[in-house]
């Protein structure tokens, strides 16, 4: 009898060890993703942080200079003028895309979520541009916005609005806003789908109860819909902020790395590109470019974290 109990205990211990082993082995499955993430995300940030504290001899680190690259970026001409000009454009980019990607896409989602015909068709139409490569989008709009032979100015002439025709990408007053509108056209469908998914999760019985109480459409949107989809608004807001400060490809495709005309479309991404790759010998510009990356990372990380805290605090209070 005692031998049987000992045998059962040994079997139980063996099974427990086997389960523990499987539990630890499961964690190995995330190892490839962790290695790739460290290689392509963590290492470049750490490398840029290290580079920002050094002067360079060619492409090699030379002397530790502390915060001199940051001081030069913030206080010394012509670096400070270019840096603040690019940062200002990044903020404009965020404010305008906030309106287009959040306000407009939310209204479109509300419209498609209502009882209109052809919902799937409209979803496809609005999301289709998102499937295009940003370089392809840039090339297409460089043709459409051509001041002499572009489709937009030709259309304005055709409908009698020729006075509005202008070099959309060649004017310092319109170039940045034109690029932002092209970016919004490309990505508005993605934001709209996030809002649609959130709207479908709102219980219809809440609206029925509100109607019985006499609540109008606007009241329902303000008091029910917006609070219920607040997590989706939070996600889209943070994604919009990050993409506004990471923007580079579309500006590069339409205006090149110079942020023309006359730096009117220059952002931190294009400024960093010119500093790092615009000099064939490397030199001080690598340290300055790395300082731009560190500042950009700190802005995105701090504002994103602050937004998360504020949204979650508001959600908790609600």
CSV table of C-alpha atoms in Angstrom, one decimal:
chain,number,residue,atom,x,y,z
A,1,UNK,CA,0.0,0.0,0.0
A,2,UNK,CA,2.8,2.4,1.0
A,3,UNK,CA,4.7,1.5,-2.2
A,4,UNK,CA,1.6,2.3,-4.3
A,5,UNK,CA,1.2,5.8,-2.6
A,6,UNK,CA,4.9,6.5,-3.2
A,7,UNK,CA,4.5,5.5,-6.8
A,8,UNK,CA,1.5,7.9,-7.2
A,9,UNK,CA,3.5,10.8,-5.6
A,10,UNK,CA,6.4,10.2,-8.0
A,11,UNK,CA,4.0,10.2,-11.0
A,12,UNK,CA,2.4,13.5,-9.7
A,13,UNK,CA,5.8,15.1,-9.2
A,14,UNK,CA,6.9,14.1,-12.7
A,15,UNK,CA,3.7,15.5,-14.3
A,16,UNK,CA,4.2,18.7,-12.4
A,17,UNK,CA,7.8,19.1,-13.6
A,18,UNK,CA,6.6,18.4,-17.1
A,19,UNK,CA,3.9,21.1,-16.9
A,20,UNK,CA,6.4,23.6,-15.5
A,21,UNK,CA,8.9,22.8,-18.3
A,22,UNK,CA,6.2,23.3,-20.9
A,23,UNK,CA,5.2,26.6,-19.2
A,24,UNK,CA,8.8,27.9,-19.5
A,25,UNK,CA,9.3,26.6,-23.0
A,26,UNK,CA,6.3,28.5,-24.2
A,27,UNK,CA,8.1,31.8,-23.5
A,28,UNK,CA,10.8,30.8,-26.0
A,29,UNK,CA,8.3,31.3,-28.8
A,30,UNK,CA,8.5,35.1,-28.3
A,31,UNK,CA,12.3,35.1,-28.5
A,32,UNK,CA,12.5,35.6,-32.4
A,33,UNK,CA,10.1,38.5,-32.2
A,34,UNK,CA,12.0,40.0,-29.2
A,35,UNK,CA,15.3,39.7,-31.1
A,36,UNK,CA,13.9,41.4,-34.2
A,37,UNK,CA,12.3,44.1,-32.1
A,38,UNK,CA,15.6,44.7,-30.2
A,39,UNK,CA,17.6,44.7,-33.4
A,40,UNK,CA,15.4,47.1,-35.5
A,41,UNK,CA,13.7,49.2,-32.8
A,42,UNK,CA,15.7,49.3,-29.5
A,43,UNK,CA,19.3,49.2,-30.9
A,44,UNK,CA,18.8,52.2,-33.3
A,45,UNK,CA,17.4,54.3,-30.5
A,46,UNK,CA,20.2,53.5,-28.1
A,47,UNK,CA,22.8,54.0,-30.9
A,48,UNK,CA,21.3,57.4,-31.7
A,49,UNK,CA,21.3,58.4,-28.1
A,50,UNK,CA,25.0,57.4,-27.8
A,51,UNK,CA,25.9,59.2,-31.1
A,52,UNK,CA,24.2,62.4,-29.9
A,53,UNK,CA,26.9,62.8,-27.1
A,54,UNK,CA,29.9,62.5,-29.4
A,55,UNK,CA,31.7,64.4,-32.1
A,56,UNK,CA,32.5,62.5,-35.3
A,57,UNK,CA,35.6,62.1,-37.4
A,58,UNK,CA,34.2,61.0,-40.7
A,59,UNK,CA,31.7,58.3,-39.8
A,60,UNK,CA,33.5,57.2,-36.6
A,61,UNK,CA,32.8,58.5,-33.1
A,62,UNK,CA,35.7,60.8,-32.0
A,63,UNK,CA,35.3,62.7,-28.7
A,64,UNK,CA,32.7,62.7,-26.0
A,65,UNK,CA,31.2,66.2,-26.0
A,66,UNK,CA,28.2,65.8,-23.6
A,67,UNK,CA,25.2,68.0,-24.6
A,68,UNK,CA,27.0,70.2,-27.1
A,69,UNK,CA,25.1,68.8,-30.1
A,70,UNK,CA,21.8,69.6,-28.3
A,71,UNK,CA,23.1,73.1,-27.4
A,72,UNK,CA,24.1,73.7,-31.0
A,73,UNK,CA,20.7,72.4,-32.3
A,74,UNK,CA,18.7,74.7,-29.9
A,75,UNK,CA,20.9,77.8,-29.8
A,76,UNK,CA,23.3,78.1,-32.8
A,77,UNK,CA,22.4,79.5,-36.2
A,78,UNK,CA,21.5,78.2,-38.7
A,79,UNK,CA,20.6,75.0,-37.0
A,80,UNK,CA,18.2,76.4,-34.5
A,81,UNK,CA,16.1,78.3,-37.1
A,82,UNK,CA,15.8,75.1,-39.3
A,83,UNK,CA,15.0,73.0,-36.2
A,84,UNK,CA,12.2,75.2,-34.9
A,85,UNK,CA,10.8,75.7,-38.4
A,86,UNK,CA,10.6,71.9,-38.9
A,87,UNK,CA,9.1,71.4,-35.4
A,88,UNK,CA,6.5,74.1,-36.1
A,89,UNK,CA,5.5,72.3,-39.3
A,90,UNK,CA,5.2,69.0,-37.4
A,91,UNK,CA,2.7,70.6,-35.0
A,92,UNK,CA,0.7,72.1,-38.0
A,93,UNK,CA,0.7,68.6,-39.5
A,94,UNK,CA,-0.8,67.1,-36.3
A,95,UNK,CA,-3.5,69.8,-35.9
A,96,UNK,CA,-4.7,69.6,-39.5
A,97,UNK,CA,-4.6,65.8,-39.6
A,98,UNK,CA,-6.4,65.7,-36.2
A,99,UNK,CA,-9.3,67.4,-37.9
A,100,UNK,CA,-9.3,65.2,-40.9
A,101,UNK,CA,-8.4,61.8,-39.4
A,102,UNK,CA,-10.5,62.1,-36.3
A,103,UNK,CA,-13.3,64.6,-36.8
A,104,UNK,CA,-14.0,63.9,-40.5
A,105,UNK,CA,-13.4,60.1,-40.3
A,106,UNK,CA,-15.7,59.9,-37.2
A,107,UNK,CA,-18.5,61.7,-39.0
A,108,UNK,CA,-18.0,59.4,-42.0
A,109,UNK,CA,-18.2,56.4,-39.7
A,110,UNK,CA,-21.4,57.7,-38.1
A,111,UNK,CA,-22.9,58.2,-41.6
A,112,UNK,CA,-21.9,54.7,-42.8
A,113,UNK,CA,-23.0,53.1,-39.5
A,114,UNK,CA,-26.5,54.6,-39.9
A,115,UNK,CA,-29.2,53.0,-42.1
A,116,UNK,CA,-27.8,54.0,-45.5
A,117,UNK,CA,-27.6,51.7,-48.5
A,118,UNK,CA,-24.3,50.6,-49.9
A,119,UNK,CA,-22.3,50.5,-46.6
A,120,UNK,CA,-19.8,47.9,-47.8
A,121,UNK,CA,-19.2,49.9,-51.0
A,122,UNK,CA,-18.5,53.1,-49.1
A,123,UNK,CA,-16.2,51.2,-46.7
A,124,UNK,CA,-14.2,49.9,-49.7
A,125,UNK,CA,-14.0,53.3,-51.4
A,126,UNK,CA,-12.7,55.1,-48.4
A,127,UNK,CA,-10.2,52.3,-47.4
A,128,UNK,CA,-8.9,51.7,-50.9
A,129,UNK,CA,-6.3,54.5,-50.9
A,130,UNK,CA,-4.7,53.0,-47.8
A,131,UNK,CA,-3.7,49.9,-49.8
A,132,UNK,CA,-1.5,52.0,-52.1
A,133,UNK,CA,2.2,52.5,-51.3
A,134,UNK,CA,3.0,56.0,-50.1
A,135,UNK,CA,5.6,56.4,-52.9
A,136,UNK,CA,2.9,55.5,-55.4
A,137,UNK,CA,0.6,58.1,-53.8
A,138,UNK,CA,3.3,60.7,-54.0
A,139,UNK,CA,4.0,60.0,-57.7
A,140,UNK,CA,0.2,60.1,-58.6
A,141,UNK,CA,-0.3,63.4,-56.8
A,142,UNK,CA,2.8,64.9,-58.3
A,143,UNK,CA,1.1,64.4,-61.7
A,144,UNK,CA,-2.4,65.5,-60.5
A,145,UNK,CA,-1.0,68.6,-58.9
A,146,UNK,CA,1.3,69.6,-61.8
A,147,UNK,CA,0.7,73.4,-62.2
A,148,UNK,CA,0.6,73.3,-66.1
A,149,UNK,CA,-0.7,69.8,-67.0
A,150,UNK,CA,-2.2,68.5,-63.8
A,151,UNK,CA,-5.7,67.1,-63.6
A,152,UNK,CA,-6.7,69.4,-60.7
A,153,UNK,CA,-6.0,72.7,-62.4
A,154,UNK,CA,-7.4,71.4,-65.7
A,155,UNK,CA,-10.6,70.5,-63.8
A,156,UNK,CA,-10.8,73.9,-62.2
A,157,UNK,CA,-10.5,75.5,-65.6
A,158,UNK,CA,-13.1,73.2,-67.0
A,159,UNK,CA,-15.8,74.1,-64.4
A,160,UNK,CA,-15.0,77.9,-64.6
A,161,UNK,CA,-12.9,78.1,-61.5
A,162,UNK,CA,-9.6,78.8,-63.3
A,163,UNK,CA,-8.9,81.6,-60.9
A,164,UNK,CA,-8.3,79.1,-58.1
A,165,UNK,CA,-5.8,77.1,-60.2
A,166,UNK,CA,-2.3,77.5,-58.8
A,167,UNK,CA,1.0,75.7,-58.2
A,168,UNK,CA,-0.2,73.8,-55.2
A,169,UNK,CA,3.2,72.3,-54.4
A,170,UNK,CA,5.2,75.3,-55.6
A,171,UNK,CA,3.8,77.9,-53.3
A,172,UNK,CA,5.1,78.4,-49.7
A,173,UNK,CA,1.5,79.1,-48.5
A,174,UNK,CA,-0.2,76.0,-49.9
A,175,UNK,CA,2.5,73.3,-50.2
A,176,UNK,CA,2.4,72.0,-46.6
A,177,UNK,CA,-1.4,71.9,-46.4
A,178,UNK,CA,-1.6,70.2,-49.8
A,179,UNK,CA,0.6,67.4,-48.6
A,180,UNK,CA,-1.4,67.1,-45.4
A,181,UNK,CA,-4.6,66.7,-47.4
A,182,UNK,CA,-3.0,64.1,-49.6
A,183,UNK,CA,-1.9,62.2,-46.5
A,184,UNK,CA,-5.4,62.5,-45.1
A,185,UNK,CA,-6.9,61.2,-48.3
A,186,UNK,CA,-4.6,58.2,-48.1
A,187,UNK,CA,-5.2,57.3,-44.4
A,188,UNK,CA,-8.7,58.5,-43.5
A,189,UNK,CA,-10.2,55.1,-44.3
A,190,UNK,CA,-8.1,53.4,-41.6
A,191,UNK,CA,-9.3,55.8,-38.9
A,192,UNK,CA,-12.9,55.4,-40.2
A,193,UNK,CA,-12.7,51.6,-39.8
A,194,UNK,CA,-11.5,51.9,-36.2
A,195,UNK,CA,-14.5,54.1,-35.4
A,196,UNK,CA,-16.9,51.8,-37.2
A,197,UNK,CA,-15.7,48.8,-35.1
A,198,UNK,CA,-16.2,50.9,-32.0
A,199,UNK,CA,-19.7,52.0,-33.0
A,200,UNK,CA,-20.7,48.4,-33.7
A,201,UNK,CA,-19.8,47.6,-30.1
A,202,UNK,CA,-22.3,50.1,-28.6
A,203,UNK,CA,-25.5,48.5,-27.4
A,204,UNK,CA,-28.5,49.6,-29.4
A,205,UNK,CA,-30.8,49.3,-26.4
A,206,UNK,CA,-29.0,52.4,-24.9
A,207,UNK,CA,-30.1,54.4,-28.0
A,208,UNK,CA,-33.7,53.0,-27.7
A,209,UNK,CA,-33.9,54.1,-24.1
A,210,UNK,CA,-32.5,57.5,-25.0
A,211,UNK,CA,-35.2,57.9,-27.7
A,212,UNK,CA,-37.9,57.0,-25.3
A,213,UNK,CA,-36.6,59.7,-22.9
A,214,UNK,CA,-36.8,62.2,-25.9
A,215,UNK,CA,-33.1,62.6,-26.6
A,216,UNK,CA,-32.3,64.1,-30.0
A,217,UNK,CA,-29.7,62.9,-32.4
A,218,UNK,CA,-27.1,65.4,-31.4
A,219,UNK,CA,-27.7,64.7,-27.7
A,220,UNK,CA,-27.3,60.9,-28.4
A,221,UNK,CA,-24.0,61.5,-30.1
A,222,UNK,CA,-22.6,63.8,-27.4
A,223,UNK,CA,-23.9,61.9,-24.4
A,224,UNK,CA,-23.8,58.3,-25.6
A,225,UNK,CA,-21.8,57.7,-28.7
A,226,UNK,CA,-18.7,59.8,-28.0
A,227,UNK,CA,-18.2,58.5,-24.4
A,228,UNK,CA,-18.8,54.9,-25.5
A,229,UNK,CA,-16.2,55.1,-28.3
A,230,UNK,CA,-13.6,57.1,-26.3
A,231,UNK,CA,-11.0,54.3,-26.3
A,232,UNK,CA,-11.1,54.3,-30.1
A,233,UNK,CA,-10.7,58.1,-30.1
A,234,UNK,CA,-7.7,57.7,-27.8
A,235,UNK,CA,-6.1,55.2,-30.1
A,236,UNK,CA,-6.6,57.2,-33.3
A,237,UNK,CA,-5.4,60.4,-31.5
A,238,UNK,CA,-2.2,58.8,-30.4
A,239,UNK,CA,-1.6,57.1,-33.8
A,240,UNK,CA,-2.3,60.5,-35.5
A,241,UNK,CA,0.2,62.3,-33.3
A,242,UNK,CA,2.9,59.6,-33.8
A,243,UNK,CA,2.4,59.6,-37.6
A,244,UNK,CA,2.4,63.4,-37.8
A,245,UNK,CA,5.9,63.6,-36.1
A,246,UNK,CA,7.2,60.5,-38.0
A,247,UNK,CA,6.1,61.8,-41.4
A,248,UNK,CA,8.8,61.7,-44.0
A,249,UNK,CA,8.0,59.5,-47.0
A,250,UNK,CA,5.2,61.6,-48.6
A,251,UNK,CA,7.1,64.8,-48.2
A,252,UNK,CA,10.2,63.2,-49.7
A,253,UNK,CA,8.2,61.7,-52.6
A,254,UNK,CA,6.5,65.1,-53.4
A,255,UNK,CA,9.2,67.7,-52.4
A,256,UNK,CA,12.4,65.8,-51.9
A,257,UNK,CA,14.6,66.0,-48.7
A,258,UNK,CA,14.9,69.8,-48.9
A,259,UNK,CA,11.3,70.4,-47.7
A,260,UNK,CA,10.7,72.9,-50.5
A,261,UNK,CA,9.7,75.4,-51.6
A,262,UNK,CA,12.1,77.4,-49.3
A,263,UNK,CA,11.7,74.9,-46.3
A,264,UNK,CA,7.9,75.4,-46.2
A,265,UNK,CA,7.3,71.7,-46.0
A,266,UNK,CA,10.4,70.8,-43.9
A,267,UNK,CA,9.7,68.6,-40.9
A,268,UNK,CA,12.0,67.0,-38.4
A,269,UNK,CA,12.1,63.8,-40.5
A,270,UNK,CA,13.5,65.6,-43.6
A,271,UNK,CA,15.8,67.7,-41.4
A,272,UNK,CA,17.3,64.6,-39.9
A,273,UNK,CA,17.7,63.0,-43.3
A,274,UNK,CA,19.7,66.0,-44.6
A,275,UNK,CA,21.9,66.1,-41.5
A,276,UNK,CA,22.7,62.4,-41.6
A,277,UNK,CA,22.8,61.7,-45.4
A,278,UNK,CA,23.3,65.1,-46.8
A,279,UNK,CA,27.0,65.3,-46.0
A,280,UNK,CA,29.3,62.8,-47.8
A,281,UNK,CA,32.0,63.0,-45.1
A,282,UNK,CA,29.7,62.6,-42.1
A,283,UNK,CA,31.4,64.8,-39.5
A,284,UNK,CA,29.5,66.9,-36.9
A,285,UNK,CA,26.2,66.4,-38.8
A,286,UNK,CA,25.9,62.8,-37.6
A,287,UNK,CA,25.9,63.9,-33.9
A,288,UNK,CA,23.4,66.7,-34.7
A,289,UNK,CA,21.1,64.3,-36.7
A,290,UNK,CA,21.2,61.9,-33.8
A,291,UNK,CA,20.3,64.7,-31.4
A,292,UNK,CA,17.2,65.4,-33.7
A,293,UNK,CA,16.2,61.8,-33.4
A,294,UNK,CA,16.5,61.8,-29.6
A,295,UNK,CA,14.4,65.0,-29.3
A,296,UNK,CA,11.8,63.5,-31.7
A,297,UNK,CA,11.7,60.3,-29.7
A,298,UNK,CA,11.3,62.2,-26.4
A,299,UNK,CA,8.4,64.3,-27.9
A,300,UNK,CA,6.5,61.3,-29.2
A,301,UNK,CA,7.1,59.2,-26.1
A,302,UNK,CA,6.2,61.9,-23.6
A,303,UNK,CA,3.1,63.2,-25.4
A,304,UNK,CA,1.8,59.6,-26.1
A,305,UNK,CA,2.3,58.6,-22.4
A,306,UNK,CA,0.6,61.8,-21.2
A,307,UNK,CA,-2.3,61.3,-23.6
A,308,UNK,CA,-2.7,57.7,-22.4
A,309,UNK,CA,-2.8,58.8,-18.7
A,310,UNK,CA,-5.3,61.6,-19.4
A,311,UNK,CA,-7.6,59.4,-21.5
A,312,UNK,CA,-7.5,56.6,-18.9
A,313,UNK,CA,-8.1,59.0,-16.0
A,314,UNK,CA,-11.1,60.4,-17.9
A,315,UNK,CA,-12.3,56.9,-18.6
A,316,UNK,CA,-11.9,55.9,-14.9
A,317,UNK,CA,-13.8,59.0,-13.7
A,318,UNK,CA,-16.6,58.2,-16.2
